[in-house]
Amino acid sequence: MNTILAWFITFNFVNIAWIFFRAKEWDDAIKVLSSMFSLDNVVLPNFLESKLQFLKSFGITFGGFVANIGGDYFTPLWFVFAFILVLFFKNSMEKRDSFKLNYKTLFLAFFCFCMGILSLNKVSEFLYFNF
């Protein structure tokens, strides 16, 4: 299978499965899925309005690019940065295969262990309190 097609299928499967995991009821998940796959609520950035004015007749609106996801203008840059990291750097399995134990990795592991022990007394919210 083509790598890009495999990424696309995996990404969309995880997105759809996550909707059912987070929804309170089955109907809520179906509403989110129908909204995802419909073209009723497409919002494009304001700077494209002058070039794509004809799309308004199809119900496409122009507004805040990342306002609905709680982001700012740096959010797309973070997505580009993350995509570059995924494409050009080793993943965890590749790093595991080339792992060599030396003093540097031993010190890093010891430091992480100590920081983990020191942070045990902090209060954290229970992640699955909704379930």
XYZ file of C-alpha atoms in Angstrom:
131
model
C 0.000 0.000 0.000
C 1.169 3.496 -0.738
C 2.617 5.185 2.370
C 0.599 8.363 1.949
C -2.617 6.371 1.537
C -1.766 4.350 4.659
C -1.186 7.577 6.625
C -4.475 8.984 5.368
C -6.441 5.879 6.355
C -4.809 5.643 9.791
C -5.256 9.350 10.529
C -8.936 9.300 9.601
C -9.599 6.076 11.508
C -8.096 7.582 14.662
C -10.093 10.798 14.194
C -13.382 8.958 13.760
C -12.697 6.555 16.636
C -11.807 9.475 18.907
C -15.211 11.051 18.246
C -16.995 8.000 19.641
C -14.588 7.890 22.568
C -15.276 11.511 23.557
C -19.018 11.756 22.800
C -21.439 11.495 25.704
C -24.061 9.716 23.605
C -24.237 7.922 20.272
C -26.388 10.699 18.760
C -23.767 13.311 19.649
C -21.097 11.329 17.820
C -23.319 10.968 14.754
C -23.964 14.739 14.745
C -20.229 15.449 14.849
C -19.540 12.961 12.053
C -22.287 14.374 9.846
C -20.920 17.863 10.431
C -17.406 16.719 9.536
C -18.445 15.214 6.217
C -20.891 17.921 5.099
C -20.018 21.124 3.306
C -22.557 23.220 5.227
C -20.098 24.818 7.613
C -16.938 25.461 5.595
C -15.138 28.610 6.794
C -12.160 29.942 4.855
C -9.687 32.609 6.010
C -10.550 36.267 5.464
C -7.593 36.908 3.154
C -9.086 34.533 0.548
C -12.417 36.350 0.371
C -11.386 38.750 -2.394
C -10.095 35.905 -4.586
C -12.821 33.335 -3.907
C -15.904 35.543 -3.658
C -17.885 33.210 -5.959
C -17.860 30.477 -3.278
C -20.352 32.442 -1.159
C -23.115 31.274 -3.495
C -22.309 27.695 -2.426
C -22.714 28.499 1.279
C -19.029 28.849 2.091
C -18.296 31.666 4.525
C -15.161 33.625 5.324
C -14.013 34.373 8.837
C -11.458 33.588 11.485
C -9.101 30.904 10.299
C -8.368 29.304 13.671
C -10.933 31.003 15.904
C -13.102 27.893 16.244
C -10.294 25.693 17.538
C -9.043 28.080 20.188
C -5.856 28.850 18.325
C -4.128 31.931 17.048
C -2.167 32.783 13.920
C 0.746 30.609 15.054
C -1.378 27.441 15.095
C -0.857 26.641 11.379
C 2.877 27.143 11.880
C 2.823 24.574 14.670
C 1.075 22.139 12.322
C 3.761 22.682 9.671
C 6.493 22.259 12.297
C 4.915 19.010 13.547
C 4.558 17.704 9.997
C 8.245 18.391 9.319
C 9.180 16.537 12.507
C 7.097 13.539 11.485
C 8.531 13.376 7.984
C 12.215 14.074 8.524
C 13.093 12.722 11.970
C 13.255 9.198 13.336
C 10.198 7.743 15.017
C 10.364 5.810 18.287
C 10.852 2.424 16.628
C 13.746 3.686 14.509
C 15.328 5.297 17.565
C 14.937 2.024 19.474
C 16.752 0.112 16.738
C 19.705 2.506 16.781
C 19.817 2.928 20.581
C 23.236 2.649 22.210
C 23.610 2.818 25.973
C 26.286 5.319 26.968
C 26.877 7.883 29.711
C 24.819 10.530 27.953
C 21.686 8.361 27.734
C 22.279 7.039 31.248
C 22.442 10.584 32.629
C 19.317 11.597 30.687
C 17.394 8.561 31.968
C 18.528 9.221 35.541
C 17.533 12.890 35.250
C 14.073 11.975 33.919
C 13.658 9.405 36.686
C 14.563 11.960 39.373
C 12.232 14.589 37.918
C 9.451 12.012 37.813
C 9.987 11.110 41.468
C 10.047 14.786 42.472
C 6.794 15.485 40.639
C 4.855 12.678 42.326
C 3.540 14.937 45.064
C 1.747 17.309 42.648
C -2.037 17.080 42.380
C -3.328 16.208 38.939
C -6.898 15.949 37.719
C -8.204 12.470 36.982
C -8.247 12.176 33.194
C -11.257 9.884 32.854
C -13.655 11.535 35.305
C -16.351 11.707 32.591
C -16.501 7.948 32.201
